[in-house]
Tab-separated table of C-alpha atoms and ligand atoms in Angstrom:
chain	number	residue	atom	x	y	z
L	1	UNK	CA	74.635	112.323	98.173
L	2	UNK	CA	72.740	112.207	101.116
L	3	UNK	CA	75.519	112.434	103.781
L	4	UNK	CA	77.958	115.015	102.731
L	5	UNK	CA	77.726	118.110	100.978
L	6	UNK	CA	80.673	119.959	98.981
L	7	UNK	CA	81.025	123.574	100.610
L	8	UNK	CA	84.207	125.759	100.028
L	9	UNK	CA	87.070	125.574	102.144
L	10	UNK	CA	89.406	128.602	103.276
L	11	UNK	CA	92.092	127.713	101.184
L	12	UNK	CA	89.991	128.195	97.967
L	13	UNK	CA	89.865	124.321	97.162
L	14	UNK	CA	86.177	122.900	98.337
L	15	UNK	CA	85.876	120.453	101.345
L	16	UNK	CA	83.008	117.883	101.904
L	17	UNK	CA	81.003	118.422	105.435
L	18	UNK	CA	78.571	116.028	107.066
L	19	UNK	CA	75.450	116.785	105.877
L	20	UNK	CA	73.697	115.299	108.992
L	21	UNK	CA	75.368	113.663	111.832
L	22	UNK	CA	77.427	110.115	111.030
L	23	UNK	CA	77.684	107.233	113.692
L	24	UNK	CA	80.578	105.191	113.608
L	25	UNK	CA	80.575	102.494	110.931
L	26	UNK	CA	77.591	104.523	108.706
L	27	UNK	CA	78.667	104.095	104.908
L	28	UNK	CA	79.185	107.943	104.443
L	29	UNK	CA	79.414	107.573	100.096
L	30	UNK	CA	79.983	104.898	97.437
L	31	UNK	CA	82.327	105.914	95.001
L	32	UNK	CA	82.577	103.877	91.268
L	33	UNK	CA	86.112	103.617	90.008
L	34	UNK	CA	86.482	105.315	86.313
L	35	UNK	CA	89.726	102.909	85.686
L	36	UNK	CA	92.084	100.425	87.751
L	37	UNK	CA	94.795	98.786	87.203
L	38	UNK	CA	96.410	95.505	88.928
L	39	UNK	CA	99.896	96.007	90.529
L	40	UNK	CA	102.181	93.371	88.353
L	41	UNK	CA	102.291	90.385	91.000
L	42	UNK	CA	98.729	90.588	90.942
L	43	UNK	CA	98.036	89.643	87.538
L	44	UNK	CA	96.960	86.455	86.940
L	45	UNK	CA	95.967	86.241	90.558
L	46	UNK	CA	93.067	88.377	90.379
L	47	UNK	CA	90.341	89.401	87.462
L	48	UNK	CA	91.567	92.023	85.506
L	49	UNK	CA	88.085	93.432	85.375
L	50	UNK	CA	86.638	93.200	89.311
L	51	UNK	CA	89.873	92.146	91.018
L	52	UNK	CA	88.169	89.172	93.085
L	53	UNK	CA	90.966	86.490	93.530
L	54	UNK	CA	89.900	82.903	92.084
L	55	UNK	CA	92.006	80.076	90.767
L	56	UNK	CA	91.508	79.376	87.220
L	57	UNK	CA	90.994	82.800	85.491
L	58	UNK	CA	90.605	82.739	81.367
L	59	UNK	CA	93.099	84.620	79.478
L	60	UNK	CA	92.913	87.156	77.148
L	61	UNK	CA	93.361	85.407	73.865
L	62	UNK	CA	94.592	88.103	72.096
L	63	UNK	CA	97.254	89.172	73.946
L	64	UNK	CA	97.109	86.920	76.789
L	65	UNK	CA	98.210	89.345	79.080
L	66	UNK	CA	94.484	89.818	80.970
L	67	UNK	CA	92.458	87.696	83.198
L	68	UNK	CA	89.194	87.506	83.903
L	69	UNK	CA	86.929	85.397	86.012
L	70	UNK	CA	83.635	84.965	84.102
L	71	UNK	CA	82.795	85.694	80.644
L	72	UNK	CA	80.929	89.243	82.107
L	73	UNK	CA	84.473	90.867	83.235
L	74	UNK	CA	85.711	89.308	80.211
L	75	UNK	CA	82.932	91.689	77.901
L	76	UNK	CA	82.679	94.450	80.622
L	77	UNK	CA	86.625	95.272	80.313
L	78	UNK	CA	86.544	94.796	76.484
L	79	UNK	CA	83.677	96.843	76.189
L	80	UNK	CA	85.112	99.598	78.383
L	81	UNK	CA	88.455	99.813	77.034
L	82	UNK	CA	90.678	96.057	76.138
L	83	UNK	CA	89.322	96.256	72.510
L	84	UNK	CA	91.369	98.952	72.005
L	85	UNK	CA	94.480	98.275	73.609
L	86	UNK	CA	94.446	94.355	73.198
L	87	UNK	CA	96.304	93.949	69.544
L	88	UNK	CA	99.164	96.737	70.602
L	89	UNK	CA	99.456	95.925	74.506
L	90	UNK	CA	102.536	93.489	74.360
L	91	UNK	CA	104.399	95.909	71.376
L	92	UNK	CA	103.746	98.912	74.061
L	93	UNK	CA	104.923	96.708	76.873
L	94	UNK	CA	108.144	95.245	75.329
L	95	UNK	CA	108.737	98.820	73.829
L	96	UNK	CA	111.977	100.514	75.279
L	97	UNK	CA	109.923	103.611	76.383
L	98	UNK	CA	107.728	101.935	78.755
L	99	UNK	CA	110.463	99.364	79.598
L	100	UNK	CA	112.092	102.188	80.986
L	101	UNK	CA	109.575	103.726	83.562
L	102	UNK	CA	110.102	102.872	86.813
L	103	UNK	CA	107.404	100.620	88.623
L	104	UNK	CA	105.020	103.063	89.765
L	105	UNK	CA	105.096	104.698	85.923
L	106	UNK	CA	104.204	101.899	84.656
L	107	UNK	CA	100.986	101.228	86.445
L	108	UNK	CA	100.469	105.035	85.627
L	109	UNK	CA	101.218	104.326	82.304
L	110	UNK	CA	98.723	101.520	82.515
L	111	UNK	CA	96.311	103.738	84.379
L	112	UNK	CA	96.095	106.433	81.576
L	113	UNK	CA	95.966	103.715	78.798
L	114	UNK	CA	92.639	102.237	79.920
L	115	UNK	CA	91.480	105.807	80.649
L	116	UNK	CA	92.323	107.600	77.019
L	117	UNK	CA	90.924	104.043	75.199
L	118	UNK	CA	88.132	103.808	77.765
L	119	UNK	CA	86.962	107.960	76.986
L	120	UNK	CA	87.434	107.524	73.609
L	121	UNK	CA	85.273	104.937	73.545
L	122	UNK	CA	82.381	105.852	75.725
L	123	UNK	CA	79.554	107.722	73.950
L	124	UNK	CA	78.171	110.819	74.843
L	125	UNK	CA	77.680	109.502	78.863
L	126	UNK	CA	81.353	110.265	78.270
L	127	UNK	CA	80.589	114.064	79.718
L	128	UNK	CA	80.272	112.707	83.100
L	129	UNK	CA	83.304	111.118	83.816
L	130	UNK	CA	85.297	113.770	81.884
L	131	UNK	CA	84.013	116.771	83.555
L	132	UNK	CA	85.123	115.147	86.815
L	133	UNK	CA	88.306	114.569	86.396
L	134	UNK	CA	89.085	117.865	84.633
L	135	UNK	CA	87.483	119.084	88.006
L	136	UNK	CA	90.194	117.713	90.033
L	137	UNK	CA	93.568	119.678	90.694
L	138	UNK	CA	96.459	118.938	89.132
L	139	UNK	CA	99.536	118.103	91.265
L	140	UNK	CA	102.745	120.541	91.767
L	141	UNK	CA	104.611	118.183	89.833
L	142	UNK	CA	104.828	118.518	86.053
L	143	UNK	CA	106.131	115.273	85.091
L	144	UNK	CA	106.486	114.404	81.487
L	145	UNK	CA	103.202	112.200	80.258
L	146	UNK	CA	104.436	108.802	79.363
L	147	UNK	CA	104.136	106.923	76.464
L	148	UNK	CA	100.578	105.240	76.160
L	149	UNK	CA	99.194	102.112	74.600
L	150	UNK	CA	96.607	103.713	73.002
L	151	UNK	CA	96.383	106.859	70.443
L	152	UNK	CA	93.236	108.501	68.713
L	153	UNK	CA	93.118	111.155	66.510
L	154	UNK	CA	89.366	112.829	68.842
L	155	UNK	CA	91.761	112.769	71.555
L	156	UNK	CA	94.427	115.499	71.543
L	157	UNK	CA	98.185	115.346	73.282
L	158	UNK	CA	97.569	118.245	75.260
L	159	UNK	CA	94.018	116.554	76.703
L	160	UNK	CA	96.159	113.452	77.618
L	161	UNK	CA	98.900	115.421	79.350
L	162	UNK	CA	95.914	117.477	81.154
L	163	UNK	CA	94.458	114.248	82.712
L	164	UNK	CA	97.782	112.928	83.622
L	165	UNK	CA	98.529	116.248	85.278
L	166	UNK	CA	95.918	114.562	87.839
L	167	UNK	CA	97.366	111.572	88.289
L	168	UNK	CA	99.972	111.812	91.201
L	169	UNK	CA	97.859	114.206	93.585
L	170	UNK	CA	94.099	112.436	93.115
L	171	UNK	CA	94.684	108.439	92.381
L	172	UNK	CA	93.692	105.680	95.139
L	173	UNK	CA	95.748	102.873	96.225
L	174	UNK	CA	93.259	99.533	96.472
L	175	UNK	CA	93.718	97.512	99.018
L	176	UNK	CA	92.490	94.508	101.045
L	177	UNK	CA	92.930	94.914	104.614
L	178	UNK	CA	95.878	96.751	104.065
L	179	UNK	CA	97.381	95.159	101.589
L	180	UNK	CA	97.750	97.395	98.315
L	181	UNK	CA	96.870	94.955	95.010
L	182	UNK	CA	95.823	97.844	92.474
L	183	UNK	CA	96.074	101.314	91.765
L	184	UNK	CA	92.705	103.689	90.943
L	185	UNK	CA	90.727	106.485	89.761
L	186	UNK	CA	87.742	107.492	91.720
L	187	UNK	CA	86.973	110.778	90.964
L	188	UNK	CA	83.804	111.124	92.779
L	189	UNK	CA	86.433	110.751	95.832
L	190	UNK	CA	88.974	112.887	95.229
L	191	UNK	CA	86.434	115.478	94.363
L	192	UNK	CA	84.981	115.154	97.480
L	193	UNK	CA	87.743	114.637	100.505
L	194	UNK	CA	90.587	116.703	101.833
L	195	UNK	CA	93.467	114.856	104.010
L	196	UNK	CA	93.814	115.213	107.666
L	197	UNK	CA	96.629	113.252	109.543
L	198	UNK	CA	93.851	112.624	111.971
L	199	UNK	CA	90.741	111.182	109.440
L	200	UNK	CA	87.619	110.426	110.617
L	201	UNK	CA	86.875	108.631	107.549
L	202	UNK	CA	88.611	106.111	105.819
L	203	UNK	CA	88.375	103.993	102.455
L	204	UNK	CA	87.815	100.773	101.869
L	205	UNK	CA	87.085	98.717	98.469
L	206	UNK	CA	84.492	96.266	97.859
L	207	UNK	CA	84.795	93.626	95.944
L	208	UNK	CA	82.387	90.954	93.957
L	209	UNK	CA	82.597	88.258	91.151
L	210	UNK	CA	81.458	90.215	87.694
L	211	UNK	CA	81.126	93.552	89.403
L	212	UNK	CA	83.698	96.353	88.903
L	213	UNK	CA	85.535	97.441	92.122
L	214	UNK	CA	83.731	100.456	94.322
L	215	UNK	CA	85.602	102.477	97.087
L	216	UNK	CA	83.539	103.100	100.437
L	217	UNK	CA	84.078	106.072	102.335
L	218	UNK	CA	82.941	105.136	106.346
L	219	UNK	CA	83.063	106.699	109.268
L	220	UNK	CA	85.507	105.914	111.568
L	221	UNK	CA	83.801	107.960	114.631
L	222	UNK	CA	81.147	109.874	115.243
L	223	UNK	CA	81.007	112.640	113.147
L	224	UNK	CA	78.813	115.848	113.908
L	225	UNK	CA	76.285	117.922	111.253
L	226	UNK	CA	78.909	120.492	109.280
L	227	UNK	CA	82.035	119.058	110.243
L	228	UNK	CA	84.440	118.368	107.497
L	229	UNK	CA	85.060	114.817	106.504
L	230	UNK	CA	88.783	113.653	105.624
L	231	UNK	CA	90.895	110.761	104.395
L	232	UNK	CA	94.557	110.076	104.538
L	233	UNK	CA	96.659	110.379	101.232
L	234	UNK	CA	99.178	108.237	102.954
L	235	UNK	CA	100.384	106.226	106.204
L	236	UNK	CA	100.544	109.248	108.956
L	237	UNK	CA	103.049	107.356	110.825
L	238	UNK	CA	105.391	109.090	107.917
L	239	UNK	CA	105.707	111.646	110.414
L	240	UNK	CA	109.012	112.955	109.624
L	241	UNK	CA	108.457	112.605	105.893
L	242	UNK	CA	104.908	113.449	105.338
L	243	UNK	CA	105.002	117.277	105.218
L	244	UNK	CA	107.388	116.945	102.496
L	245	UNK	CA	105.287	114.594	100.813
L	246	UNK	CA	102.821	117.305	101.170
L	247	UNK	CA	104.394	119.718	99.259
L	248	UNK	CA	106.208	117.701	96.938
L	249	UNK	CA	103.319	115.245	95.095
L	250	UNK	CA	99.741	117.386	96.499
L	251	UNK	CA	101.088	120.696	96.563
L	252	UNK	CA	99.552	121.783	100.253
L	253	UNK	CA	100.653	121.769	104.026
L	254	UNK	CA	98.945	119.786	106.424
L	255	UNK	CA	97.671	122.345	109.501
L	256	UNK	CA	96.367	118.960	111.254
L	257	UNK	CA	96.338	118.465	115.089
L	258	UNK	CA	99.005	116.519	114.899
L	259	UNK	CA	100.876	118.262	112.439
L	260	UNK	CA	101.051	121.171	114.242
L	261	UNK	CA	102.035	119.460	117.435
L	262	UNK	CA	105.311	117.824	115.709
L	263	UNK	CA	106.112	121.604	114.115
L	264	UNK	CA	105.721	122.833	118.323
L	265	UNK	CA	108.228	120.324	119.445
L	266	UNK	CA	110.858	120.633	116.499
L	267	UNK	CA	112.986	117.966	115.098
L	268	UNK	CA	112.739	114.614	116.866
L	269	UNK	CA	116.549	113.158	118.389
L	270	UNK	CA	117.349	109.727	117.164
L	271	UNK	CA	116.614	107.125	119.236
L	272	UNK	CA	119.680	105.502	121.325
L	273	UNK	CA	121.637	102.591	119.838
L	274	UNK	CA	122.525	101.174	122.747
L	275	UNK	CA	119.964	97.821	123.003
L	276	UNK	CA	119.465	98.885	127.133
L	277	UNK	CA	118.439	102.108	126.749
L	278	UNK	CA	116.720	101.345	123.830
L	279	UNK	CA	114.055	99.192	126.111
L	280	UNK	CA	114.000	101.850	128.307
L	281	UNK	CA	112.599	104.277	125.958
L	282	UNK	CA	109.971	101.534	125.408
L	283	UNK	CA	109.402	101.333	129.594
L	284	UNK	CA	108.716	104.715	129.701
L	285	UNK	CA	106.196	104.624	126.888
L	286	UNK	CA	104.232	102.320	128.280
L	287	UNK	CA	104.477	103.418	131.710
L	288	UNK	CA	102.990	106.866	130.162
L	289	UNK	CA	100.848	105.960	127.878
L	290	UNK	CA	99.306	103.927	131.401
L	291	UNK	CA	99.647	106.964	133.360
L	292	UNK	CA	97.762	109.227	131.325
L	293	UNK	CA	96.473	107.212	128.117
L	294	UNK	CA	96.423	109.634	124.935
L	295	UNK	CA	95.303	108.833	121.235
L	296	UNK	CA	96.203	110.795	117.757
L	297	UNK	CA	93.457	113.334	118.815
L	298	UNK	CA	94.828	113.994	122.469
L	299	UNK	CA	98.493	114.580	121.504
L	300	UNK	CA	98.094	118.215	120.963
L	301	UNK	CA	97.584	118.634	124.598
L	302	UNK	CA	99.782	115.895	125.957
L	303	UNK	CA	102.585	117.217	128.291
L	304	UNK	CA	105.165	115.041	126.773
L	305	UNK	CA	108.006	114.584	128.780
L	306	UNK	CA	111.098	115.604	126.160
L	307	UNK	CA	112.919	111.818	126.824
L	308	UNK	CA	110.134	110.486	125.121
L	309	UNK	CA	110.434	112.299	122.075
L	310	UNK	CA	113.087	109.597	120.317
L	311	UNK	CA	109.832	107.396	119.838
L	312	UNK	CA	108.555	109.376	116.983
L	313	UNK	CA	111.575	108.912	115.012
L	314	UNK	CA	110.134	106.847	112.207
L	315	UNK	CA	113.386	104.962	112.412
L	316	UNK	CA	111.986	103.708	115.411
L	317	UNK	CA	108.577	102.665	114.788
L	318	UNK	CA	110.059	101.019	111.419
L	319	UNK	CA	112.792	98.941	114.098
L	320	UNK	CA	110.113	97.851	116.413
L	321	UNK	CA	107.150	97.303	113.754
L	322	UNK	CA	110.179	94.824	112.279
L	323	UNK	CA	111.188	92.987	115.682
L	324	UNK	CA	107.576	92.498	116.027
L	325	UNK	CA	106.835	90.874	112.587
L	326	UNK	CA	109.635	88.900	112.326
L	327	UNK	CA	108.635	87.244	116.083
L	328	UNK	CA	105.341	87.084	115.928
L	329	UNK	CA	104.443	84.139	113.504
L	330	UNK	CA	107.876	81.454	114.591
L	331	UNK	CA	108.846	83.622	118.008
L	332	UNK	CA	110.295	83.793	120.458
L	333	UNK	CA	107.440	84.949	121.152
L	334	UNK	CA	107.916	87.051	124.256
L	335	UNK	CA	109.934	89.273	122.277
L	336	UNK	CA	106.760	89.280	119.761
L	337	UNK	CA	104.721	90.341	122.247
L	338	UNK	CA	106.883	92.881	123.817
L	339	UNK	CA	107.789	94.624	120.641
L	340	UNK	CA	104.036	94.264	119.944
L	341	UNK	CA	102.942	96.573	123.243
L	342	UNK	CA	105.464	99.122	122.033
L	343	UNK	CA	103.905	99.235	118.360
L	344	UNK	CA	100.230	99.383	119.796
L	345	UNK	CA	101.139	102.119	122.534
L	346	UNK	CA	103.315	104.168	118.954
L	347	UNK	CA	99.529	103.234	117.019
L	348	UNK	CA	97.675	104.906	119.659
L	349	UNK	CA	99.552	107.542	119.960
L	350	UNK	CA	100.058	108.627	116.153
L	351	UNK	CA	97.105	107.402	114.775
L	352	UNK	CA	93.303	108.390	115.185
L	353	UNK	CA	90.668	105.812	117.380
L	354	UNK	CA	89.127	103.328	115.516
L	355	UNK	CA	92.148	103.763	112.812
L	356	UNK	CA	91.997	100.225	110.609
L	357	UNK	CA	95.892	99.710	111.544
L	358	UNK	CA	95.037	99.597	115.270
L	359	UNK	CA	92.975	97.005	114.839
L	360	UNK	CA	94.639	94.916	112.618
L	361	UNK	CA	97.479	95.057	114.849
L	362	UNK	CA	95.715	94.255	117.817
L	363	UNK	CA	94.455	90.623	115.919
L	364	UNK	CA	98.205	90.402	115.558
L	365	UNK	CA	98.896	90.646	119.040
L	366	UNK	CA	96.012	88.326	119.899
L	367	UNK	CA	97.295	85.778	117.297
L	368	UNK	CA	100.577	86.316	118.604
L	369	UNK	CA	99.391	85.539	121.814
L	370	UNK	CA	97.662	82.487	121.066
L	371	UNK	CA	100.524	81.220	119.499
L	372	UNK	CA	102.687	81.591	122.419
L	373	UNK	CA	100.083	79.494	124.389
L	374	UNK	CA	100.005	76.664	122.374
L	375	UNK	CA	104.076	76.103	121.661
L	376	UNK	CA	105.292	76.977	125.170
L	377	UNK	CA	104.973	74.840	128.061
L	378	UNK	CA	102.747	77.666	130.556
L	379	UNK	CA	101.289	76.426	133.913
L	380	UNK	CA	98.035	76.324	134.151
L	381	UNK	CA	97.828	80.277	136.060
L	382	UNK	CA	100.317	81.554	133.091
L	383	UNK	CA	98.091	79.796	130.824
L	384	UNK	CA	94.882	81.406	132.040
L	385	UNK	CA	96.638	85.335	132.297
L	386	UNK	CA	97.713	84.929	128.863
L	387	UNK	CA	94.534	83.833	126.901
L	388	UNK	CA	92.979	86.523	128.910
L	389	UNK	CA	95.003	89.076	127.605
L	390	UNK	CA	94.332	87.350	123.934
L	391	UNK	CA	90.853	87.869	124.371
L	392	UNK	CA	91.197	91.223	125.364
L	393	UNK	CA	93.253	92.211	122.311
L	394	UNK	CA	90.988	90.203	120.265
L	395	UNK	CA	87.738	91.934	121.984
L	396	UNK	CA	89.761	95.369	120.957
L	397	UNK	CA	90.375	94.276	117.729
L	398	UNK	CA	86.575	93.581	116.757
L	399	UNK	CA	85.173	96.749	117.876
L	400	UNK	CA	87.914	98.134	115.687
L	401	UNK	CA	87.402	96.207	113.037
L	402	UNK	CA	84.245	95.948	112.643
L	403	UNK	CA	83.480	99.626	112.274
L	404	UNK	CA	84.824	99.627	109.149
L	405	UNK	CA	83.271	96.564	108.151
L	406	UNK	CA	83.695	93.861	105.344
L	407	UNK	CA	86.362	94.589	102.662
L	408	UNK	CA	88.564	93.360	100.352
L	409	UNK	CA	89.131	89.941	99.819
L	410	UNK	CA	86.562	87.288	101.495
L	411	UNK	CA	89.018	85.818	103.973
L	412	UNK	CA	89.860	89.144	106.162
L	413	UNK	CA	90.606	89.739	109.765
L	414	UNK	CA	87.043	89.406	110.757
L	415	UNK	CA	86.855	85.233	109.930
L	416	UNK	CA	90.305	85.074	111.526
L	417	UNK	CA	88.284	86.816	114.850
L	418	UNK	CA	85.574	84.454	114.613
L	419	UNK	CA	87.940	81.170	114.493
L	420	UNK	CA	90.583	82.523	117.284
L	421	UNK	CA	87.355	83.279	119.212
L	422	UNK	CA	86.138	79.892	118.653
L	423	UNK	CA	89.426	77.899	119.592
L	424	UNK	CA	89.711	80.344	122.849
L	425	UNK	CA	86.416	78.828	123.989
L	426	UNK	CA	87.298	75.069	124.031
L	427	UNK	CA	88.209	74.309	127.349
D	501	ZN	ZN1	85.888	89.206	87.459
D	502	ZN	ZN1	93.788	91.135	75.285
D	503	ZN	ZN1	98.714	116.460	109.281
């Protein structure tokens, strides 16, 4: 590793510090996945193996309950860990105990199935993989283990219950542009980062036919030599939630910028009911966030008037995010858009620059707008104000975007900027 370097941290766990300085964008590690695991819609819809999406996948003929998209995922997942599980999977599955976990137990379940048949398994490279996860910290939690699909008599009950110990506090979510498909281990990663509110790093997953999954760590600013690199363990926009989450599944508190500015202003008042005043509180955001324009990283020092304060309720930002989506694609479309300029000033505010929601929110916006030009009848001035302010959210929306870079699946938000850029150039 080249670009970060593990040093120890005050609270005795280590942290992972820029080894040299990081532009924005630069790949800061790549990280392989020890074991993943499809989310249940997902299967069938993706390779079991590297998770690409393609129609026509082959199916496991033993227990026809995988799907792979070549021959090489096929022999690279029963290599790894299928030939073990394959003959018993649909007993385990149908079996009372695991019919009885709830959804996200299951794909733990899952998880530690392919992991205990996959490390049984492996030969002596085995070491490697082991050592890091029993390097990991366990959660605060001590859940029972669940029932697996797989037993062997070199791997002992108490081993299995130690790696599961792991599970809650140090697995990944994979996603495509936002959109969680899978659930991970990447221990390499969880070795490495600590979780700020405020990360100047964030993961992303690459995908390719016949190749397994990898996570990316990049930079989502510039980051200087020594300075600590983070993630986010979850969507900071939890604000009212997320400390508890803290405790409750990692076992730490969050000392972040913003963390400690929501503990300085106390609990946050509902917002208003009342559908008038309600719009108000959205006025005055904008008309502040104009004023005197703040991000994540600025809202320590913000002198935020106290009225303002109902906007962090999350039950806000959950009523506006949903008056936005449920305009923006079939309208009306001006109250899309004005929903939408509430959300983006709430992003900015909560979230750090460059932060992958921003942007993908901002395409929104721009798509929004473009929709709104071409299904209402606009004059020929409205018409020209509002593609300009589409190409301005879509400008935003690249820089954004494209810092983080290709992910996911092939047909992500930077081919829908190059066709919306397109169509805004015809005359
Ligand atoms: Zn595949
Ligand atoms: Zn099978
Ligand atoms: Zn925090």
């Amino acid at each position: 590793m080249i670009n970060v370097r593990l040093e120890p941290h005050t609270s005795g766990r280590s942290q992972a510090v820029a080894a040299k300085r990081l532009a924005a964008g630069s790949l800061i590690v790549s990280c392989d996945a020890l074991t993943t695991v499809l989310l249940p819609q997902e299967k069938g819809q993706r390779c079991d193996a590297c998770h690409t999406k393609s129609p026509g996948l082959q199916k496991c003929s033993g227990c026809a309950a995988y799907f792979y998209c070549s021959t090489k995922c096929q022999n690279i997942q029963w290599q790894a860990h299928h030939k073990r599980i394959c003959k018993r999977f649909n007993k385990y599955t149908s079996s009372l105990g695991f019919q009885a976990l709830a959804p996200h137990e299951k794909l733990d379940a899952l998880l530690l199935s392919h992991l205990v048949a996959q490390l049984d398994g492996a030969d002596s490279a085995v070491n490697d993989p082991l050592n890091s996860i029993l390097s990991l910290l366990p959660g605060p939690s001590n859940l029972p283990t669940p029932q697996i699909a797989y037993s062997s008599p070199r791997i002992t009950v108490s081993e299995v219950k130690d790696w599961y110990a792991k599970f809650g506090n140090n697995n990944f979510v994979i996603h495509s542009h936002l959109t969680t498909f899978g659930h991970g281990i990447f221990p390499l990663a969880s070795r490495l980062f600590n979780h700020s509110c405020l990360p100047n790093a964030a993961a992303k997953y690459i995908l390719s036919p016949s190749s397994l999954p990898k996570m990316e760590v990049v930079a989502l600013r510039d980051i200087s030599p020594e300075e600590e690199i983070c993630l986010t363990y979850l969507d900071p926009a939890l604000l009212q939630t997320r400390q508890q989450i803290f405790q409750l599944t990692y076992g730490f508190e969050c000392r972040c910028t913003s963390c400690l500015f929501f503990e300085k202003v106390g609990p946050i008042p509902g917002p208003p009911t009342d559908p008038g005043q309600r719009d108000g509180l959205s006025v005055q955001l904008l008309q502040f966030m104009k004023d005197t324009p703040h991000d994540g990283m600025s809202l320590g020092s913000a002198t935020f008037p106290s009225n303002l304060l109902p906007i962090f309720h999350e039950s806000y930002i959950t009523d506006v995010a949903e008056i936005f989506r449920n305009a923006s694609h079939d309208g009306p479309y001006a109250v899309a858009l004005s929903s939408g300029k509430t959300l983006l000033a709430l992003y900015r505010l909560i979230y750090p620059p460059n932060y992958p929601q921003i942007g993908m929110h901002l395409l929104e916006l721009a798509k929004t707008s473009w929709n709104r030009i071409v299904s209402e009848n606009m004059d020929a001035s409205a018409e020209r104000v509002m593609k300009a302010e589409c190409r301005m959210y879509l400008n935003e929306a690249k820089g954004i975007l494209q810092i983080l870079g290709p992910e996911g699946n092939e047909d992500g938000p930077l081919v829908e900027i190059k066709v919306l850029e397109s169509v805004l150039e015809e005359p």
